[in-house]
PDB file of C-alpha atoms in Angstrom:
ATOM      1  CA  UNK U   1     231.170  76.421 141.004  1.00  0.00           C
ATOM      2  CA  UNK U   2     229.204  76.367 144.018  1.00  0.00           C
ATOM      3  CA  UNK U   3     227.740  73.013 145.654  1.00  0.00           C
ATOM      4  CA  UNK U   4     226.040  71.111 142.737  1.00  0.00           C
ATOM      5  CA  UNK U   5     222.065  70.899 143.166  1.00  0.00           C
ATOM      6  CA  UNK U   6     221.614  68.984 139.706  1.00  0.00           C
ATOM      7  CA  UNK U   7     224.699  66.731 138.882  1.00  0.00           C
ATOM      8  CA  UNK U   8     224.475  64.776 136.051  1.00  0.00           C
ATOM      9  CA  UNK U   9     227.017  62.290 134.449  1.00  0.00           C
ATOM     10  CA  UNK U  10     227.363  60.326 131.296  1.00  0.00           C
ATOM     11  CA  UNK U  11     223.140  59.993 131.146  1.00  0.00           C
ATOM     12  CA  UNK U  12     221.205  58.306 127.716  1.00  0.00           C
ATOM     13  CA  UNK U  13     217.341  58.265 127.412  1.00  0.00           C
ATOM     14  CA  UNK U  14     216.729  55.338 124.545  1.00  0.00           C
ATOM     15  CA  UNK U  15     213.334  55.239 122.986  1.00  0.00           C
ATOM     16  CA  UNK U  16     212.665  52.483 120.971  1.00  0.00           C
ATOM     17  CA  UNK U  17     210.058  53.424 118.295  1.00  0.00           C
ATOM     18  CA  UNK U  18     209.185  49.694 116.515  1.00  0.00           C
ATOM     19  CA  UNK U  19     212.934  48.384 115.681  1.00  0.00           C
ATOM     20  CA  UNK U  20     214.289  51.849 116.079  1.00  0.00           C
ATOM     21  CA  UNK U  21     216.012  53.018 118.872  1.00  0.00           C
ATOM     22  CA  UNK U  22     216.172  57.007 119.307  1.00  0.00           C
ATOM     23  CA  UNK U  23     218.965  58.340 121.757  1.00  0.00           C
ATOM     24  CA  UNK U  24     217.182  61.201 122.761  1.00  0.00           C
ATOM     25  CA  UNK U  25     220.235  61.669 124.891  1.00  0.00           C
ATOM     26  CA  UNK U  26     223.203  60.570 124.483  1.00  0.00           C
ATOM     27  CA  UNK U  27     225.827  60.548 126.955  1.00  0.00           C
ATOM     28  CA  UNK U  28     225.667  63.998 128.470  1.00  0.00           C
ATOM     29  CA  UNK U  29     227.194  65.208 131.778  1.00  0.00           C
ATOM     30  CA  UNK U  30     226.195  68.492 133.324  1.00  0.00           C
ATOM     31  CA  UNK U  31     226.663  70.275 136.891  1.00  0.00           C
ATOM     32  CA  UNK U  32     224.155  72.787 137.887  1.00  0.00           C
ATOM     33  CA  UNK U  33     225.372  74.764 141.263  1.00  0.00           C
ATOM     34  CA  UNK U  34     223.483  75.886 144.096  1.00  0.00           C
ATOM     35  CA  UNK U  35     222.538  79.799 143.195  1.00  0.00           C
ATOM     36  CA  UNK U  36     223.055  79.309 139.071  1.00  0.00           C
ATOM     37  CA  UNK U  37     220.697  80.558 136.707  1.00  0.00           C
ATOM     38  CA  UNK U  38     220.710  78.181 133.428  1.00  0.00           C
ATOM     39  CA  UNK U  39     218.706  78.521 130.235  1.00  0.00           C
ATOM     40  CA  UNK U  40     218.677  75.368 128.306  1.00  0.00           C
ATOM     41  CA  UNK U  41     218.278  75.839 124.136  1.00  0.00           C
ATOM     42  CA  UNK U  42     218.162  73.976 121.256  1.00  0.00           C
ATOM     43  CA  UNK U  43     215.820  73.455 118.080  1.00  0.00           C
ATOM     44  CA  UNK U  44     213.450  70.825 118.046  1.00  0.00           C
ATOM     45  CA  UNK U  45     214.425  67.178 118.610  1.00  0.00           C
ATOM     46  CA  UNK U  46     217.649  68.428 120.346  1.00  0.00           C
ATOM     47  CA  UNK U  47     216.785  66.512 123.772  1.00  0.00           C
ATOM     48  CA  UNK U  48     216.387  69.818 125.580  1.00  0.00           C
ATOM     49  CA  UNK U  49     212.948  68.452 126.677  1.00  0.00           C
ATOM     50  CA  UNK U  50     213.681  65.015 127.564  1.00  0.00           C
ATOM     51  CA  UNK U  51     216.486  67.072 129.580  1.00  0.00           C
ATOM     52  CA  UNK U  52     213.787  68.684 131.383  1.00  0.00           C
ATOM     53  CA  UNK U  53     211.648  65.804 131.372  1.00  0.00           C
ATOM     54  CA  UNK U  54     214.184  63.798 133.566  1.00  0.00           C
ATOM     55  CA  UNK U  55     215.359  67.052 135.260  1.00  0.00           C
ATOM     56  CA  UNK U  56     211.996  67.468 136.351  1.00  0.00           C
ATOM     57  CA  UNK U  57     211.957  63.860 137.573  1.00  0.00           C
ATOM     58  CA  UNK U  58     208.626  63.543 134.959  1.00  0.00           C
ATOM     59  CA  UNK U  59     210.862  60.340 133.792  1.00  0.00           C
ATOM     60  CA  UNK U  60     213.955  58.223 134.211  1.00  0.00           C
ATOM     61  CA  UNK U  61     217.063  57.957 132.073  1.00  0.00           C
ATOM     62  CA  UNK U  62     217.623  54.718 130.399  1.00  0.00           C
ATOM     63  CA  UNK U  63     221.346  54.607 131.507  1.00  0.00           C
ATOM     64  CA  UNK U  64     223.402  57.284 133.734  1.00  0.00           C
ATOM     65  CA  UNK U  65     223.107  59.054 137.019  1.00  0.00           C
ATOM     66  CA  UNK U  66     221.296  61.966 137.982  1.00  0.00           C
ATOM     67  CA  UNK U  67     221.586  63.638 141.592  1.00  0.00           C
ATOM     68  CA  UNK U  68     218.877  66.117 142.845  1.00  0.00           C
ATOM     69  CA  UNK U  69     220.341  68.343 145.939  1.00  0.00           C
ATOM     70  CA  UNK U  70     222.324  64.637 146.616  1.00  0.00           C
ATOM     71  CA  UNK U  71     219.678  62.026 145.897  1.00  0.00           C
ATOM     72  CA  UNK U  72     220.346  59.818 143.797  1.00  0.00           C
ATOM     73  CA  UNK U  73     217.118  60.195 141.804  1.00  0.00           C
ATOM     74  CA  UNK U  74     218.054  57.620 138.358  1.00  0.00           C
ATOM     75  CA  UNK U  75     216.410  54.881 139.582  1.00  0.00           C
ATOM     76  CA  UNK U  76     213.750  55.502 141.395  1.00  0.00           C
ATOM     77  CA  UNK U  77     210.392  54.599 140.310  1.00  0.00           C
ATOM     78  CA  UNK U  78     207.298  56.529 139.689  1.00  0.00           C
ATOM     79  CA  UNK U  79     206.403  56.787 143.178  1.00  0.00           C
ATOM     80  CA  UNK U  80     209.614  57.700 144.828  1.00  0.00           C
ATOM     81  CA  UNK U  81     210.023  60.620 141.613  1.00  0.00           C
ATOM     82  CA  UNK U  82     206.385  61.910 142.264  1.00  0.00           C
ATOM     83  CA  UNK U  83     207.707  62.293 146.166  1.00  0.00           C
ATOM     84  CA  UNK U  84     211.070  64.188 144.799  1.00  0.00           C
ATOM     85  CA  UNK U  85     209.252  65.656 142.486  1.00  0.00           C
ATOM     86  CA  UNK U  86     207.042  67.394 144.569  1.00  0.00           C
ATOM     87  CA  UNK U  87     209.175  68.193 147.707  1.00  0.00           C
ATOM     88  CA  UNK U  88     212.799  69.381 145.678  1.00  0.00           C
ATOM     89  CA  UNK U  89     210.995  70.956 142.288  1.00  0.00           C
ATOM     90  CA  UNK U  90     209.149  73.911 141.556  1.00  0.00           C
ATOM     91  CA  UNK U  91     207.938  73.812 138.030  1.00  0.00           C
ATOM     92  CA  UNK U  92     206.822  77.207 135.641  1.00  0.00           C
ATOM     93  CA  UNK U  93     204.682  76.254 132.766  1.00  0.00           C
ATOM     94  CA  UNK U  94     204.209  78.005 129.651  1.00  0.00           C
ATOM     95  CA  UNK U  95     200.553  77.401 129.731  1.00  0.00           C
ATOM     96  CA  UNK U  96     200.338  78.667 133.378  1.00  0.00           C
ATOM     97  CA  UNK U  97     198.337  75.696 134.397  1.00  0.00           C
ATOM     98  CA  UNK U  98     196.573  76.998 136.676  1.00  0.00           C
ATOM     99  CA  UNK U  99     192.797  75.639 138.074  1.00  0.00           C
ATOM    100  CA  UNK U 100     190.217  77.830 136.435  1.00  0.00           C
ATOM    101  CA  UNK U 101     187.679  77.852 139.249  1.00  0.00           C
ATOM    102  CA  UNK U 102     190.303  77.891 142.288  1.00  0.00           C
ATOM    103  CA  UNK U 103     191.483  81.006 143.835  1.00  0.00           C
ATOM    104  CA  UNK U 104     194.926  82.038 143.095  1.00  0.00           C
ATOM    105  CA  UNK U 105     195.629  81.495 146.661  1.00  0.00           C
ATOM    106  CA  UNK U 106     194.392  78.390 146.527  1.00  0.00           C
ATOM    107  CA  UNK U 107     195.962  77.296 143.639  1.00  0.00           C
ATOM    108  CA  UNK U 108     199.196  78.006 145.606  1.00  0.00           C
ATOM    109  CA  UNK U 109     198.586  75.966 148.484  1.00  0.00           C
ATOM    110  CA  UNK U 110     198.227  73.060 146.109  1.00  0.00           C
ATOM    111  CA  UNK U 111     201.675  71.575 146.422  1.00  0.00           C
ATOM    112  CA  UNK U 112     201.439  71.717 150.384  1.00  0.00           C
ATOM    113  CA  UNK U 113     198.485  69.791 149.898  1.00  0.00           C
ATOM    114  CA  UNK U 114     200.176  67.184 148.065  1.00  0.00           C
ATOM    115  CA  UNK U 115     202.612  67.005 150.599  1.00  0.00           C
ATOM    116  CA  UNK U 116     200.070  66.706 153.356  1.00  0.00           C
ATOM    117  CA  UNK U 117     201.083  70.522 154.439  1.00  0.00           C
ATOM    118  CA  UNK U 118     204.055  69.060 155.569  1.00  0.00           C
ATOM    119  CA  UNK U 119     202.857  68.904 159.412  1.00  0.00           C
ATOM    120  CA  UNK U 120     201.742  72.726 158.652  1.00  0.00           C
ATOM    121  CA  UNK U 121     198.191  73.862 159.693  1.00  0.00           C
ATOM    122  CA  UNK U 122     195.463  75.114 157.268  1.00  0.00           C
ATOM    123  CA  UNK U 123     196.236  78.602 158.640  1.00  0.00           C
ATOM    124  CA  UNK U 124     200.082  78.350 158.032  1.00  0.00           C
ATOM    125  CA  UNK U 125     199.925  76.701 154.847  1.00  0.00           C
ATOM    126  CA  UNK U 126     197.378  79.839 154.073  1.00  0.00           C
ATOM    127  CA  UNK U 127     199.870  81.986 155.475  1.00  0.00           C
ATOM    128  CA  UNK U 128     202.829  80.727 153.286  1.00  0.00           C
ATOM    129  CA  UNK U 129     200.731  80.989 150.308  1.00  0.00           C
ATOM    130  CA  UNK U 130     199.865  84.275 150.901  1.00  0.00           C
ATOM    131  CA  UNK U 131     203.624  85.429 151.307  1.00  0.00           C
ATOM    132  CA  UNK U 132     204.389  83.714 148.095  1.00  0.00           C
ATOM    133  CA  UNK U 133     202.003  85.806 146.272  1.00  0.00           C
ATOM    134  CA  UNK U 134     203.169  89.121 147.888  1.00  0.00           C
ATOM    135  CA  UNK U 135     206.522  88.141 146.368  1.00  0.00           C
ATOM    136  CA  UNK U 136     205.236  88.250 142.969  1.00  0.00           C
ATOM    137  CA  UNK U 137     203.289  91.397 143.767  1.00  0.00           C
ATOM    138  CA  UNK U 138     199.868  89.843 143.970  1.00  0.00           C
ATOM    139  CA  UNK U 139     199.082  90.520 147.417  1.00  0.00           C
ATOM    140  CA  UNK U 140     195.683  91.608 146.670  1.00  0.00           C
ATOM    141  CA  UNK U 141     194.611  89.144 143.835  1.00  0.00           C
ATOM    142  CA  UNK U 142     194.600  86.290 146.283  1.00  0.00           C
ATOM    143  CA  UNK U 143     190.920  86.047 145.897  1.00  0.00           C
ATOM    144  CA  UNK U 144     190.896  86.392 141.990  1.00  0.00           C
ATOM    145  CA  UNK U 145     190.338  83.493 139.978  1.00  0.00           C
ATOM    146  CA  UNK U 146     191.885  82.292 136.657  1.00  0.00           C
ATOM    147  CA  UNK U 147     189.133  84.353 134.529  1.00  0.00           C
ATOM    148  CA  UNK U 148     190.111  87.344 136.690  1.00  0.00           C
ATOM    149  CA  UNK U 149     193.456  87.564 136.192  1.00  0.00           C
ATOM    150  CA  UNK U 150     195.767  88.549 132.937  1.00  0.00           C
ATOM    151  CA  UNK U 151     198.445  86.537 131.651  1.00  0.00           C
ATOM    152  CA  UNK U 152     200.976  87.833 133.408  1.00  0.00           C
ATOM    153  CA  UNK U 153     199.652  87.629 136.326  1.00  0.00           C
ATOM    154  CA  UNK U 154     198.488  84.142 135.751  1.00  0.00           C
ATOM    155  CA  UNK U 155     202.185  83.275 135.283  1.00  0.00           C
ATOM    156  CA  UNK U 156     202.949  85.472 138.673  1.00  0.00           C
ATOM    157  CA  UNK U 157     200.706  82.827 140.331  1.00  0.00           C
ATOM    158  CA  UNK U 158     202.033  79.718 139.030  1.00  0.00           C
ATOM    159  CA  UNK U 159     205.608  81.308 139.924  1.00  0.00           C
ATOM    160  CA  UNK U 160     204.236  81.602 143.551  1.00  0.00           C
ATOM    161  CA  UNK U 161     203.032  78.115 143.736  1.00  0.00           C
ATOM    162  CA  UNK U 162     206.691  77.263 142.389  1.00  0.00           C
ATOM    163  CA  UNK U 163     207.884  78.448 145.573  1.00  0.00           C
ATOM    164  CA  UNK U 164     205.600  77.518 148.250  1.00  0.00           C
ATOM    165  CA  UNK U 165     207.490  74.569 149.350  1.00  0.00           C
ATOM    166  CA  UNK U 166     211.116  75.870 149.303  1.00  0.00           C
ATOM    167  CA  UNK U 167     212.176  73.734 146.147  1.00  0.00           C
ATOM    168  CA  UNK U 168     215.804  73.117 145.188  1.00  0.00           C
ATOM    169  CA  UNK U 169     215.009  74.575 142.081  1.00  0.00           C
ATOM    170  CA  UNK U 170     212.830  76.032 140.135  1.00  0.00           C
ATOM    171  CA  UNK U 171     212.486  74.608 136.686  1.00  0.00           C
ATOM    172  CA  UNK U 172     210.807  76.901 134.339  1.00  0.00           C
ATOM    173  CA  UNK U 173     209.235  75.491 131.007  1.00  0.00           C
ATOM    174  CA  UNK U 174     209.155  77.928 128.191  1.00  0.00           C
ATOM    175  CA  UNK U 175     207.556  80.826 131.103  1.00  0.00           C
ATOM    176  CA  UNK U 176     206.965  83.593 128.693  1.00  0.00           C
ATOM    177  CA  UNK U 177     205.877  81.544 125.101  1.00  0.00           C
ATOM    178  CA  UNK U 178     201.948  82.694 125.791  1.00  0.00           C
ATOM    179  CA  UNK U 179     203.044  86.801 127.035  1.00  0.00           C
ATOM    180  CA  UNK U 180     203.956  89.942 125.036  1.00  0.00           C
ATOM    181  CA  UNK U 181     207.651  91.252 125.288  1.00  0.00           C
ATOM    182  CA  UNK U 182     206.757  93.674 128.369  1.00  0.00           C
ATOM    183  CA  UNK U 183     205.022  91.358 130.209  1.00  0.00           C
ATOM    184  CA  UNK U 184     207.982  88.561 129.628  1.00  0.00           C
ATOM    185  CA  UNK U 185     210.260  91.614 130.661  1.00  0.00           C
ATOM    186  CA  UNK U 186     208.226  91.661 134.083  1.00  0.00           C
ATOM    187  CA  UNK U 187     208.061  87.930 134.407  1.00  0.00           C
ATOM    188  CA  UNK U 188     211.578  87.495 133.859  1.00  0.00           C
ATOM    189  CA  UNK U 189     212.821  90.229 136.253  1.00  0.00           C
ATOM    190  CA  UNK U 190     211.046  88.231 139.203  1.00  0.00           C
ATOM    191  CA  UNK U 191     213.220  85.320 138.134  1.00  0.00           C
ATOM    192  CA  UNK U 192     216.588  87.305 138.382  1.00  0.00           C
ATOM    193  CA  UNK U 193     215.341  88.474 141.398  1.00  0.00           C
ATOM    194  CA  UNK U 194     214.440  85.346 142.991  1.00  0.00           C
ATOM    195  CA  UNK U 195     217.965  83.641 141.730  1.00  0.00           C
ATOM    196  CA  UNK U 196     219.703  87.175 143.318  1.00  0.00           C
ATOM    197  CA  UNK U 197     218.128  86.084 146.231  1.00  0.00           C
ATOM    198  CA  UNK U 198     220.020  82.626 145.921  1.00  0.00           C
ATOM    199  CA  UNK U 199     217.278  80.412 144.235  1.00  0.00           C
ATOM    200  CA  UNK U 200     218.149  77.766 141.531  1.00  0.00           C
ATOM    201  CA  UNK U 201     216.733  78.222 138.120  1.00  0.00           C
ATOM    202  CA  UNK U 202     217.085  76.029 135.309  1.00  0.00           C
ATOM    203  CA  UNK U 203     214.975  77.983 132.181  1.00  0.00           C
ATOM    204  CA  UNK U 204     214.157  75.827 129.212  1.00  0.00           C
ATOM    205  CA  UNK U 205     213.702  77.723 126.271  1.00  0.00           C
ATOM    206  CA  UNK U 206     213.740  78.911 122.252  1.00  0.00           C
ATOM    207  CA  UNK U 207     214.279  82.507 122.147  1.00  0.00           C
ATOM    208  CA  UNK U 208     217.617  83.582 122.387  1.00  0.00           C
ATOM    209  CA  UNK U 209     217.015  87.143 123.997  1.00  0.00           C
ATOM    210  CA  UNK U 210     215.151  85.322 127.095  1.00  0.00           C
ATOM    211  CA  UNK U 211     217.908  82.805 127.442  1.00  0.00           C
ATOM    212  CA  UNK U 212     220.464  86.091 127.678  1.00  0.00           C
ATOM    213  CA  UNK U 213     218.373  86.987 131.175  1.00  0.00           C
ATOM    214  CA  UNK U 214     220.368  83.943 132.525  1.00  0.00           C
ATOM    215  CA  UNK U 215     223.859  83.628 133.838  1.00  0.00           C
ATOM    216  CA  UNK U 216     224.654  80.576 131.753  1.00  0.00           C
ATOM    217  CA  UNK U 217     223.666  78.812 128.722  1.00  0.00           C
ATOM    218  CA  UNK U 218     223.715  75.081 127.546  1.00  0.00           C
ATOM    219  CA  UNK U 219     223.136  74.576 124.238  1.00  0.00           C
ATOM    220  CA  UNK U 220     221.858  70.655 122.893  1.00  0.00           C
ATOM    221  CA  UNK U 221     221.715  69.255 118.983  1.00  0.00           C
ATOM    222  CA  UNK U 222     220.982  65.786 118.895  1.00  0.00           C
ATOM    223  CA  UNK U 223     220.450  64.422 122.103  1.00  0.00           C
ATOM    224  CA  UNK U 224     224.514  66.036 123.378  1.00  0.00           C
ATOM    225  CA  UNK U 225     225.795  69.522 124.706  1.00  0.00           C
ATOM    226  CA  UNK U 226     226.933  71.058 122.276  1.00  0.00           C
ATOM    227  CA  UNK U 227     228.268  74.236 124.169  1.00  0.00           C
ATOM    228  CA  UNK U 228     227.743  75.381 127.779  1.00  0.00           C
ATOM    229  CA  UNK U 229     229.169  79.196 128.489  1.00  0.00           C
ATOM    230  CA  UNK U 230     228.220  81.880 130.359  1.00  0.00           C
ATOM    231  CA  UNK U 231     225.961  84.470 129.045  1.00  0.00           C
ATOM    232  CA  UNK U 232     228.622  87.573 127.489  1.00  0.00           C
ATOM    233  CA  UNK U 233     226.023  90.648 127.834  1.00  0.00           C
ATOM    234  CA  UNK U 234     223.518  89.409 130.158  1.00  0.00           C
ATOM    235  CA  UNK U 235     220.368  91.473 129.676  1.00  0.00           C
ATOM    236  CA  UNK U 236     218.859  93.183 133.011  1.00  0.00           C
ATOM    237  CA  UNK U 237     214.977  92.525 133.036  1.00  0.00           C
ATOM    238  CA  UNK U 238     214.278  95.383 136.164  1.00  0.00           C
ATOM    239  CA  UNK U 239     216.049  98.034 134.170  1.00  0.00           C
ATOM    240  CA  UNK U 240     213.899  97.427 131.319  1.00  0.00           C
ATOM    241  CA  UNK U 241     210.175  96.978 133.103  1.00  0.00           C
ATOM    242  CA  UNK U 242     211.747 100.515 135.054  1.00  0.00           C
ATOM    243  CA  UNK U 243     212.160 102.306 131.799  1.00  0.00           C
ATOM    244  CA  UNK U 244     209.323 101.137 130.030  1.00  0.00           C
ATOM    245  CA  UNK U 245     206.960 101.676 133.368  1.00  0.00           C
ATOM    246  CA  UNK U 246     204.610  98.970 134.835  1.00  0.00           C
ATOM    247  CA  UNK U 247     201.296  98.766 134.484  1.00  0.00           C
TER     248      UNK U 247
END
């Protein structure tokens, strides 16, 4: 395995529900390489999204340690993980989460905002945004708002905000739960090609045929991994969007 952007060892989240403790997670250890393409799975109340949750830096594990590109990130408390969060992450929602009023180009400059552009001028942090969206193929829907745009494209913006600050990874959360099988097709070929192109992807997800786009697969029941293997038949989403057409 290449150089280990997520590393992960011997981690527990504990939630204590009145005298009841729930180990969400329970002692699990996991390497995720520079360049890998992961989908996590597992039914519900698995752990896979308190997984995420602490992948995502969205919380803190209650014993463990968890290193993001080589921070140490277990510890840290809500302000230092909002900082990480926001400079090593690049998140993919189901629900796009986009702002309705806002220009997709402007909601992809939102992260650089958080980050004060980063010592970046309004016209480069424009410029940046701008390129993002090209790379999803929405070069000319930088102007369109929410309202404006279809699903999948709404999902082709929030995967262009994902990238405008160069995260470590991207961490996508269910990405194609709200779009028909074509448009999942499309939205998933943009996420082989961005890991081709060496990006980190860690894809949290139900549906076995989406997981199959990724290289690997870690599988969670009951807070542990349960198996972790590489995909056998990996499924190619370009071919398919090629012989079904795009609209």
């Amino acid at each position: 395995m290449s150089e280990a952007v997520i590393r992960i060892g011997d981690l527990t989240r504990v939630y204590t529900m009145g005298e009841t403790e729930v180990r969400a997670l329970d002692g699990i250890s996991i390497d995720v390489g520079k360049g890998e393409f992961v989908a996590v799975m597992g039914p519900s109340g698995s752990g896979k999204s308190t997984f995420m949750n602490i992948v995502g830096c969205l919380d803190r594990p209650t014993s463990g340690h968890y290193f993001l590109d080589g921070v140490d990130v277990s510890g840290l408390d809500r302000d230092a993980r909002a900082e990480i969060r926001n400079a090593k992450i690049g998140f993919v929602f189901q629900s796009f989460n986009l702002l309705s009023r806002t220009s997709a180009l402007e909601n992809v400059e939102l992260p650089l905002l958080y980050l004060a552009k980063g010592g970046m001028s309004d016209r480069e942090a424009t410029e940046r945004a701008r390129k993002c969206l090209a790379r999803v193929g929405l070069a000319d829907r930088w102007d369109h708002t929410q309202a404006q745009l279809s699903g999948g494209q709404q999902q082709r913006v929030a995967i262009a905000r994902s990238l405008v600050n160069d995260p470590a990874i991207l961490l996508a959360d269910e990405p194609t739960g709200n779009l028909d099988s074509k448009t999942s097709e499309e939205v998933m070929a943009i996420f082989q090609e961005l890991n081709e192109e060496g990006r980190t992807v860690v894809l949290i997800t139900h549906e076995p045929d989406i997981a199959e786009y990724a290289r690997r697969i870690v599988s969670f029941r009951d807070g542990k991994i349960v198996s972790d293997v590489p995909v056998a038949r990996r499924r190619h989403a370009a071919r398919a969007v090629a012989a079904g057409g795009v609209k």
